[in-house]
Amino acid sequence: MPEDPIAQSEVAALTRRFEEVSERTDREFGIVKSDLTALRLQVGNLDQKVGNLDEKVGELAGAVRGLSEKMDRNQAQIVELLTQLVGRHPDAG
């Protein structure tokens, strides 16, 4: 059976188009894969920073609690001193 030159030409054109699309798809897949790798690295770095931030927030919360306790003690001392002064004559010393 003789080969049809028109059919062969169409097959060749379709093959070229398929190969072009395949190459473009491979390039785009490579770009997506590269971007995904970069994103994974950024997420890893962000996760580490969040972990460090959690630690710093815990330290800050502890410092605030300590400051609050110190303020409570100071306020109690002030109230005690003011209570002792109530009723005293200012010149009595």
mmCIF file of N, CA, C and O in Angstrom:
data_model
loop_
_atom_site.group_PDB
_atom_site.id
_atom_site.type_symbol
_atom_site.label_atom_id
_atom_site.label_comp_id
_atom_site.label_asym_id
_atom_site.label_seq_id
_atom_site.Cartn_x
_atom_site.Cartn_y
_atom_site.Cartn_z
ATOM 1 N N MET A 1 0.856 -1.172 0.000
ATOM 2 C CA MET A 1 0.000 0.000 0.000
ATOM 3 C C MET A 1 0.904 1.237 0.000
ATOM 4 O O MET A 1 1.727 1.404 0.904
ATOM 5 N N PRO A 2 0.739 2.100 -0.966
ATOM 6 C CA PRO A 2 1.566 3.289 -1.050
ATOM 7 C C PRO A 2 1.198 4.278 0.045
ATOM 8 O O PRO A 2 0.047 4.390 0.433
ATOM 9 N N GLU A 3 2.215 4.979 0.527
ATOM 10 C CA GLU A 3 1.971 5.955 1.593
ATOM 11 C C GLU A 3 1.430 7.244 1.001
ATOM 12 O O GLU A 3 1.881 7.707 -0.041
ATOM 13 N N ASP A 4 0.495 7.816 1.721
ATOM 14 C CA ASP A 4 -0.143 9.056 1.291
ATOM 15 C C ASP A 4 0.722 10.226 1.747
ATOM 16 O O ASP A 4 0.922 10.428 2.947
ATOM 17 N N PRO A 5 1.264 11.043 0.835
ATOM 18 C CA PRO A 5 2.136 12.141 1.234
ATOM 19 C C PRO A 5 1.426 13.187 2.071
ATOM 20 O O PRO A 5 2.017 13.783 2.980
ATOM 21 N N ILE A 6 0.146 13.421 1.823
ATOM 22 C CA ILE A 6 -0.620 14.397 2.613
ATOM 23 C C ILE A 6 -0.766 13.884 4.040
ATOM 24 O O ILE A 6 -0.554 14.626 5.013
ATOM 25 N N ALA A 7 -1.093 12.617 4.188
ATOM 26 C CA ALA A 7 -1.238 12.024 5.525
ATOM 27 C C ALA A 7 0.091 12.056 6.262
ATOM 28 O O ALA A 7 0.152 12.367 7.461
ATOM 29 N N GLN A 8 1.190 11.731 5.544
ATOM 30 C CA GLN A 8 2.511 11.764 6.167
ATOM 31 C C GLN A 8 2.861 13.179 6.621
ATOM 32 O O GLN A 8 3.422 13.379 7.701
ATOM 33 N N SER A 9 2.510 14.175 5.810
ATOM 34 C CA SER A 9 2.764 15.564 6.155
ATOM 35 C C SER A 9 1.969 15.974 7.387
ATOM 36 O O SER A 9 2.480 16.662 8.277
ATOM 37 N N GLU A 10 0.722 15.560 7.461
ATOM 38 C CA GLU A 10 -0.129 15.852 8.628
ATOM 39 C C GLU A 10 0.415 15.178 9.879
ATOM 40 O O GLU A 10 0.449 15.781 10.956
ATOM 41 N N VAL A 11 0.836 13.932 9.732
ATOM 42 C CA VAL A 11 1.393 13.205 10.874
ATOM 43 C C VAL A 11 2.656 13.915 11.365
ATOM 44 O O VAL A 11 2.868 14.088 12.568
ATOM 45 N N ALA A 12 3.497 14.347 10.444
ATOM 46 C CA ALA A 12 4.723 15.042 10.818
ATOM 47 C C ALA A 12 4.407 16.362 11.522
ATOM 48 O O ALA A 12 5.036 16.714 12.530
ATOM 49 N N ALA A 13 3.411 17.098 11.022
ATOM 50 C CA ALA A 13 3.024 18.372 11.646
ATOM 51 C C ALA A 13 2.470 18.137 13.041
ATOM 52 O O ALA A 13 2.808 18.857 13.994
ATOM 53 N N LEU A 14 1.630 17.129 13.166
ATOM 54 C CA LEU A 14 1.074 16.817 14.500
ATOM 55 C C LEU A 14 2.168 16.380 15.456
ATOM 56 O O LEU A 14 2.164 16.747 16.647
ATOM 57 N N THR A 15 3.131 15.615 14.963
ATOM 58 C CA THR A 15 4.237 15.170 15.807
ATOM 59 C C THR A 15 5.054 16.372 16.282
ATOM 60 O O THR A 15 5.417 16.456 17.460
ATOM 61 N N ARG A 16 5.350 17.312 15.375
ATOM 62 C CA ARG A 16 6.102 18.516 15.762
ATOM 63 C C ARG A 16 5.334 19.314 16.817
ATOM 64 O O ARG A 16 5.904 19.775 17.805
ATOM 65 N N ARG A 17 4.032 19.493 16.618
ATOM 66 C CA ARG A 17 3.230 20.247 17.584
ATOM 67 C C ARG A 17 3.218 19.544 18.936
ATOM 68 O O ARG A 17 3.332 20.185 19.989
ATOM 69 N N PHE A 18 3.085 18.214 18.896
ATOM 70 C CA PHE A 18 3.099 17.465 20.153
ATOM 71 C C PHE A 18 4.434 17.644 20.872
ATOM 72 O O PHE A 18 4.485 17.862 22.088
ATOM 73 N N GLU A 19 5.538 17.562 20.131
ATOM 74 C CA GLU A 19 6.864 17.705 20.736
ATOM 75 C C GLU A 19 7.075 19.113 21.291
ATOM 76 O O GLU A 19 7.659 19.278 22.366
ATOM 77 N N GLU A 20 6.585 20.142 20.592
ATOM 78 C CA GLU A 20 6.701 21.516 21.074
ATOM 79 C C GLU A 20 5.932 21.701 22.385
ATOM 80 O O GLU A 20 6.433 22.295 23.333
ATOM 81 N N VAL A 21 4.692 21.187 22.397
ATOM 82 C CA VAL A 21 3.870 21.299 23.611
ATOM 83 C C VAL A 21 4.508 20.510 24.743
ATOM 84 O O VAL A 21 4.547 20.962 25.893
ATOM 85 N N SER A 22 5.050 19.356 24.419
ATOM 86 C CA SER A 22 5.697 18.528 25.437
ATOM 87 C C SER A 22 6.904 19.243 26.038
ATOM 88 O O SER A 22 7.105 19.238 27.251
ATOM 89 N N GLU A 23 7.734 19.860 25.176
ATOM 90 C CA GLU A 23 8.894 20.606 25.671
ATOM 91 C C GLU A 23 8.466 21.774 26.552
ATOM 92 O O GLU A 23 9.054 22.025 27.601
ATOM 93 N N ARG A 24 7.438 22.503 26.119
ATOM 94 C CA ARG A 24 6.952 23.647 26.896
ATOM 95 C C ARG A 24 6.394 23.165 28.238
ATOM 96 O O ARG A 24 6.655 23.768 29.284
ATOM 97 N N THR A 25 5.670 22.058 28.206
ATOM 98 C CA THR A 25 5.124 21.504 29.449
ATOM 99 C C THR A 25 6.247 21.087 30.388
ATOM 100 O O THR A 25 6.183 21.342 31.597
ATOM 101 N N ASP A 26 7.286 20.466 29.832
ATOM 102 C CA ASP A 26 8.427 20.062 30.658
ATOM 103 C C ASP A 26 9.104 21.273 31.291
ATOM 104 O O ASP A 26 9.474 21.251 32.466
ATOM 105 N N ARG A 27 9.279 22.357 30.517
ATOM 106 C CA ARG A 27 9.894 23.584 31.057
ATOM 107 C C ARG A 27 9.030 24.166 32.169
ATOM 108 O O ARG A 27 9.523 24.541 33.227
ATOM 109 N N GLU A 28 7.721 24.250 31.899
ATOM 110 C CA GLU A 28 6.813 24.820 32.897
ATOM 111 C C GLU A 28 6.768 23.958 34.152
ATOM 112 O O GLU A 28 6.728 24.474 35.272
ATOM 113 N N PHE A 29 6.807 22.639 33.977
ATOM 114 C CA PHE A 29 6.837 21.745 35.136
ATOM 115 C C PHE A 29 8.117 21.967 35.929
ATOM 116 O O PHE A 29 8.107 21.989 37.165
ATOM 117 N N GLY A 30 9.240 22.157 35.228
ATOM 118 C CA GLY A 30 10.510 22.432 35.907
ATOM 119 C C GLY A 30 10.443 23.721 36.697
ATOM 120 O O GLY A 30 10.963 23.803 37.820
ATOM 121 N N ILE A 31 9.797 24.741 36.122
ATOM 122 C CA ILE A 31 9.653 26.019 36.825
ATOM 123 C C ILE A 31 8.796 25.836 38.075
ATOM 124 O O ILE A 31 9.131 26.318 39.157
ATOM 125 N N VAL A 32 7.678 25.135 37.929
ATOM 126 C CA VAL A 32 6.790 24.900 39.076
ATOM 127 C C VAL A 32 7.526 24.110 40.159
ATOM 128 O O VAL A 32 7.438 24.426 41.350
ATOM 129 N N LYS A 33 8.281 23.100 39.742
ATOM 130 C CA LYS A 33 9.032 22.283 40.700
ATOM 131 C C LYS A 33 10.070 23.136 41.432
ATOM 132 O O LYS A 33 10.228 23.025 42.650
ATOM 133 N N SER A 34 10.757 24.005 40.692
ATOM 134 C CA SER A 34 11.746 24.893 41.296
ATOM 135 C C SER A 34 11.081 25.860 42.280
ATOM 136 O O SER A 34 11.590 26.087 43.382
ATOM 137 N N ASP A 35 9.945 26.419 41.870
ATOM 138 C CA ASP A 35 9.215 27.334 42.757
ATOM 139 C C ASP A 35 8.735 26.614 44.011
ATOM 140 O O ASP A 35 8.759 27.178 45.106
ATOM 141 N N LEU A 36 8.299 25.376 43.855
ATOM 142 C CA LEU A 36 7.840 24.597 45.003
ATOM 143 C C LEU A 36 8.991 24.339 45.974
ATOM 144 O O LEU A 36 8.823 24.444 47.192
ATOM 145 N N THR A 37 10.159 24.050 45.438
ATOM 146 C CA THR A 37 11.333 23.844 46.297
ATOM 147 C C THR A 37 11.656 25.119 47.068
ATOM 148 O O THR A 37 11.923 25.081 48.277
ATOM 149 N N ALA A 38 11.634 26.262 46.368
ATOM 150 C CA ALA A 38 11.894 27.546 47.033
ATOM 151 C C ALA A 38 10.849 27.819 48.100
ATOM 152 O O ALA A 38 11.164 28.297 49.195
ATOM 153 N N LEU A 39 9.603 27.505 47.810
ATOM 154 C CA LEU A 39 8.519 27.716 48.772
ATOM 155 C C LEU A 39 8.712 26.844 50.006
ATOM 156 O O LEU A 39 8.510 27.298 51.129
ATOM 157 N N ARG A 40 9.119 25.614 49.802
ATOM 158 C CA ARG A 40 9.373 24.720 50.939
ATOM 159 C C ARG A 40 10.466 25.281 51.838
ATOM 160 O O ARG A 40 10.367 25.226 53.063
ATOM 161 N N LEU A 41 11.528 25.824 51.230
ATOM 162 C CA LEU A 41 12.606 26.427 52.022
ATOM 163 C C LEU A 41 12.095 27.629 52.810
ATOM 164 O O LEU A 41 12.420 27.795 53.990
ATOM 165 N N GLN A 42 11.277 28.446 52.167
ATOM 166 C CA GLN A 42 10.739 29.624 52.853
ATOM 167 C C GLN A 42 9.815 29.213 53.997
ATOM 168 O O GLN A 42 9.842 29.823 55.074
ATOM 169 N N VAL A 43 8.996 28.196 53.771
ATOM 170 C CA VAL A 43 8.104 27.721 54.836
ATOM 171 C C VAL A 43 8.927 27.167 55.993
ATOM 172 O O VAL A 43 8.617 27.411 57.160
ATOM 173 N N GLY A 44 9.988 26.452 55.673
ATOM 174 C CA GLY A 44 10.870 25.936 56.727
ATOM 175 C C GLY A 44 11.490 27.060 57.536
ATOM 176 O O GLY A 44 11.533 27.007 58.768
ATOM 177 N N ASN A 45 11.960 28.097 56.844
ATOM 178 C CA ASN A 45 12.535 29.250 57.548
ATOM 179 C C ASN A 45 11.479 29.960 58.382
ATOM 180 O O ASN A 45 11.743 30.376 59.518
ATOM 181 N N LEU A 46 10.291 30.112 57.825
ATOM 182 C CA LEU A 46 9.206 30.770 58.550
ATOM 183 C C LEU A 46 8.819 29.962 59.785
ATOM 184 O O LEU A 46 8.583 30.526 60.852
ATOM 185 N N ASP A 47 8.776 28.645 59.641
ATOM 186 C CA ASP A 47 8.444 27.775 60.776
ATOM 187 C C ASP A 47 9.478 27.929 61.892
ATOM 188 O O ASP A 47 9.127 28.005 63.066
ATOM 189 N N GLN A 48 10.742 28.021 61.516
ATOM 190 C CA GLN A 48 11.802 28.217 62.508
ATOM 191 C C GLN A 48 11.643 29.576 63.192
ATOM 192 O O GLN A 48 11.784 29.692 64.411
ATOM 193 N N LYS A 49 11.335 30.608 62.418
ATOM 194 C CA LYS A 49 11.156 31.940 62.997
ATOM 195 C C LYS A 49 9.958 31.976 63.938
ATOM 196 O O LYS A 49 10.004 32.618 64.987
ATOM 197 N N VAL A 50 8.886 31.281 63.572
ATOM 198 C CA VAL A 50 7.710 31.225 64.445
ATOM 199 C C VAL A 50 8.064 30.508 65.745
ATOM 200 O O VAL A 50 7.657 30.932 66.826
ATOM 201 N N GLY A 51 8.850 29.453 65.650
ATOM 202 C CA GLY A 51 9.293 28.753 66.851
ATOM 203 C C GLY A 51 10.107 29.662 67.754
ATOM 204 O O GLY A 51 9.912 29.687 68.975
ATOM 205 N N ASN A 52 11.006 30.430 67.156
ATOM 206 C CA ASN A 52 11.800 31.383 67.943
ATOM 207 C C ASN A 52 10.911 32.467 68.531
ATOM 208 O O ASN A 52 11.124 32.918 69.656
ATOM 209 N N LEU A 53 9.915 32.894 67.767
ATOM 210 C CA LEU A 53 8.998 33.917 68.260
ATOM 211 C C LEU A 53 8.189 33.389 69.442
ATOM 212 O O LEU A 53 7.983 34.117 70.418
ATOM 213 N N ASP A 54 7.749 32.133 69.375
ATOM 214 C CA ASP A 54 7.023 31.526 70.498
ATOM 215 C C ASP A 54 7.875 31.563 71.766
ATOM 216 O O ASP A 54 7.385 31.870 72.852
ATOM 217 N N GLU A 55 9.156 31.251 71.611
ATOM 218 C CA GLU A 55 10.063 31.260 72.759
ATOM 219 C C GLU A 55 10.193 32.680 73.322
ATOM 220 O O GLU A 55 10.123 32.886 74.538
ATOM 221 N N LYS A 56 10.359 33.659 72.451
ATOM 222 C CA LYS A 56 10.495 35.056 72.890
ATOM 223 C C LYS A 56 9.212 35.547 73.554
ATOM 224 O O LYS A 56 9.273 36.265 74.562
ATOM 225 N N VAL A 57 8.060 35.169 73.026
ATOM 226 C CA VAL A 57 6.786 35.569 73.629
ATOM 227 C C VAL A 57 6.663 34.948 75.021
ATOM 228 O O VAL A 57 6.210 35.600 75.965
ATOM 229 N N GLY A 58 7.092 33.703 75.170
ATOM 230 C CA GLY A 58 7.078 33.069 76.487
ATOM 231 C C GLY A 58 7.966 33.791 77.477
ATOM 232 O O GLY A 58 7.589 34.008 78.636
ATOM 233 N N GLU A 59 9.158 34.183 77.014
ATOM 234 C CA GLU A 59 10.065 34.938 77.885
ATOM 235 C C GLU A 59 9.456 36.280 78.272
ATOM 236 O O GLU A 59 9.534 36.704 79.428
ATOM 237 N N LEU A 60 8.844 36.951 77.302
ATOM 238 C CA LEU A 60 8.219 38.242 77.570
ATOM 239 C C LEU A 60 7.055 38.093 78.548
ATOM 240 O O LEU A 60 6.902 38.916 79.468
ATOM 241 N N ALA A 61 6.262 37.049 78.377
ATOM 242 C CA ALA A 61 5.142 36.817 79.294
ATOM 243 C C ALA A 61 5.659 36.594 80.720
ATOM 244 O O ALA A 61 5.079 37.105 81.685
ATOM 245 N N GLY A 62 6.758 35.860 80.857
ATOM 246 C CA GLY A 62 7.350 35.648 82.174
ATOM 247 C C GLY A 62 7.839 36.954 82.786
ATOM 248 O O GLY A 62 7.641 37.207 83.980
ATOM 249 N N ALA A 63 8.453 37.788 81.953
ATOM 250 C CA ALA A 63 8.938 39.083 82.451
ATOM 251 C C ALA A 63 7.769 39.967 82.883
ATOM 252 O O ALA A 63 7.842 40.650 83.916
ATOM 253 N N VAL A 64 6.683 39.948 82.124
ATOM 254 C CA VAL A 64 5.507 40.750 82.475
ATOM 255 C C VAL A 64 4.901 40.249 83.782
ATOM 256 O O VAL A 64 4.497 41.053 84.638
ATOM 257 N N ARG A 65 4.841 38.926 83.951
ATOM 258 C CA ARG A 65 4.320 38.374 85.217
ATOM 259 C C ARG A 65 5.182 38.829 86.392
ATOM 260 O O ARG A 65 4.674 39.223 87.442
ATOM 261 N N GLY A 66 6.516 38.770 86.213
ATOM 262 C CA GLY A 66 7.419 39.213 87.274
ATOM 263 C C GLY A 66 7.235 40.685 87.587
ATOM 264 O O GLY A 66 7.216 41.089 88.760
ATOM 265 N N LEU A 67 7.073 41.503 86.571
ATOM 266 C CA LEU A 67 6.856 42.933 86.761
ATOM 267 C C LEU A 67 5.525 43.186 87.467
ATOM 268 O O LEU A 67 5.441 44.032 88.369
ATOM 269 N N SER A 68 4.510 42.433 87.079
ATOM 270 C CA SER A 68 3.198 42.582 87.713
ATOM 271 C C SER A 68 3.262 42.225 89.199
ATOM 272 O O SER A 68 2.692 42.923 90.046
ATOM 273 N N GLU A 69 3.981 41.152 89.524
ATOM 274 C CA GLU A 69 4.130 40.753 90.928
ATOM 275 C C GLU A 69 4.886 41.828 91.719
ATOM 276 O O GLU A 69 4.526 42.147 92.854
ATOM 277 N N LYS A 70 5.917 42.392 91.094
ATOM 278 C CA LYS A 70 6.687 43.448 91.757
ATOM 279 C C LYS A 70 5.817 44.679 91.987
ATOM 280 O O LYS A 70 5.867 45.298 93.061
ATOM 281 N N MET A 71 4.999 45.024 90.996
ATOM 282 C CA MET A 71 4.098 46.172 91.152
ATOM 283 C C MET A 71 3.088 45.914 92.276
ATOM 284 O O MET A 71 2.789 46.814 93.070
ATOM 285 N N ASP A 72 2.573 44.689 92.346
ATOM 286 C CA ASP A 72 1.628 44.347 93.417
ATOM 287 C C ASP A 72 2.283 44.496 94.790
ATOM 288 O O ASP A 72 1.685 45.033 95.723
ATOM 289 N N ARG A 73 3.535 44.029 94.926
ATOM 290 C CA ARG A 73 4.252 44.161 96.205
ATOM 291 C C ARG A 73 4.475 45.631 96.545
ATOM 292 O O ARG A 73 4.278 46.054 97.687
ATOM 293 N N ASN A 74 4.877 46.413 95.556
ATOM 294 C CA ASN A 74 5.111 47.841 95.799
ATOM 295 C C ASN A 74 3.822 48.557 96.192
ATOM 296 O O ASN A 74 3.826 49.412 97.092
ATOM 297 N N GLN A 75 2.731 48.220 95.508
ATOM 298 C CA GLN A 75 1.452 48.832 95.852
ATOM 299 C C GLN A 75 1.029 48.448 97.266
ATOM 300 O O GLN A 75 0.519 49.280 98.027
ATOM 301 N N ALA A 76 1.274 47.199 97.640
ATOM 302 C CA ALA A 76 0.938 46.764 98.996
ATOM 303 C C ALA A 76 1.776 47.524 100.017
ATOM 304 O O ALA A 76 1.261 47.924 101.079
ATOM 305 N N GLN A 77 3.046 47.737 99.728
ATOM 306 C CA GLN A 77 3.902 48.503 100.644
ATOM 307 C C GLN A 77 3.429 49.947 100.752
ATOM 308 O O GLN A 77 3.418 50.520 101.845
ATOM 309 N N ILE A 78 3.031 50.527 99.629
ATOM 310 C CA ILE A 78 2.536 51.915 99.641
ATOM 311 C C ILE A 78 1.266 52.005 100.473
ATOM 312 O O ILE A 78 1.113 52.918 101.311
ATOM 313 N N VAL A 79 0.355 51.058 100.291
ATOM 314 C CA VAL A 79 -0.889 51.059 101.071
ATOM 315 C C VAL A 79 -0.568 50.898 102.545
ATOM 316 O O VAL A 79 -1.150 51.580 103.405
ATOM 317 N N GLU A 80 0.357 50.022 102.884
ATOM 318 C CA GLU A 80 0.735 49.811 104.281
ATOM 319 C C GLU A 80 1.328 51.088 104.878
ATOM 320 O O GLU A 80 0.972 51.484 105.993
ATOM 321 N N LEU A 81 2.211 51.748 104.144
ATOM 322 C CA LEU A 81 2.820 52.977 104.639
ATOM 323 C C LEU A 81 1.778 54.084 104.787
ATOM 324 O O LEU A 81 1.784 54.835 105.784
ATOM 325 N N LEU A 82 0.875 54.196 103.830
ATOM 326 C CA LEU A 82 -0.176 55.214 103.923
ATOM 327 C C LEU A 82 -1.109 54.927 105.091
ATOM 328 O O LEU A 82 -1.549 55.848 105.788
ATOM 329 N N THR A 83 -1.393 53.640 105.318
ATOM 330 C CA THR A 83 -2.249 53.267 106.440
ATOM 331 C C THR A 83 -1.600 53.653 107.766
ATOM 332 O O THR A 83 -2.270 54.128 108.690
ATOM 333 N N GLN A 84 -0.297 53.472 107.870
ATOM 334 C CA GLN A 84 0.422 53.846 109.087
ATOM 335 C C GLN A 84 0.414 55.361 109.302
ATOM 336 O O GLN A 84 0.431 55.835 110.437
ATOM 337 N N LEU A 85 0.395 56.127 108.236
ATOM 338 C CA LEU A 85 0.436 57.576 108.339
ATOM 339 C C LEU A 85 -0.922 58.189 108.628
ATOM 340 O O LEU A 85 -0.978 59.341 109.103
ATOM 341 N N VAL A 86 -1.997 57.468 108.353
ATOM 342 C CA VAL A 86 -3.341 58.014 108.563
ATOM 343 C C VAL A 86 -3.513 58.319 110.061
ATOM 344 O O VAL A 86 -3.240 57.497 110.933
ATOM 345 N N GLY A 87 -3.955 59.539 110.345
ATOM 346 C CA GLY A 87 -4.201 59.932 111.714
ATOM 347 C C GLY A 87 -3.010 60.525 112.423
ATOM 348 O O GLY A 87 -3.125 61.044 113.524
ATOM 349 N N ARG A 88 -1.858 60.460 111.849
ATOM 350 C CA ARG A 88 -0.671 61.041 112.486
ATOM 351 C C ARG A 88 -0.632 62.524 112.180
ATOM 352 O O ARG A 88 -1.038 62.988 111.122
ATOM 353 N N HIS A 89 -0.074 63.221 113.087
ATOM 354 C CA HIS A 89 0.118 64.657 112.905
ATOM 355 C C HIS A 89 1.320 64.838 111.970
ATOM 356 O O HIS A 89 2.356 64.207 112.176
ATOM 357 N N PRO A 90 1.211 65.710 110.963
ATOM 358 C CA PRO A 90 2.296 65.828 109.998
ATOM 359 C C PRO A 90 3.619 66.237 110.612
ATOM 360 O O PRO A 90 4.673 65.877 110.108
ATOM 361 N N ASP A 91 3.621 66.979 111.712
ATOM 362 C CA ASP A 91 4.860 67.443 112.327
ATOM 363 C C ASP A 91 5.381 66.471 113.374
ATOM 364 O O ASP A 91 6.442 66.701 113.951
ATOM 365 N N ALA A 92 4.669 65.371 113.605
ATOM 366 C CA ALA A 92 5.043 64.452 114.680
ATOM 367 C C ALA A 92 6.283 63.650 114.328
ATOM 368 O O ALA A 92 6.974 63.170 115.220
ATOM 369 N N GLY A 93 6.581 63.483 113.070
ATOM 370 C CA GLY A 93 7.781 62.814 112.642
ATOM 371 C C GLY A 93 7.742 61.390 112.882
ATOM 372 O O GLY A 93 8.245 60.460 113.005
#
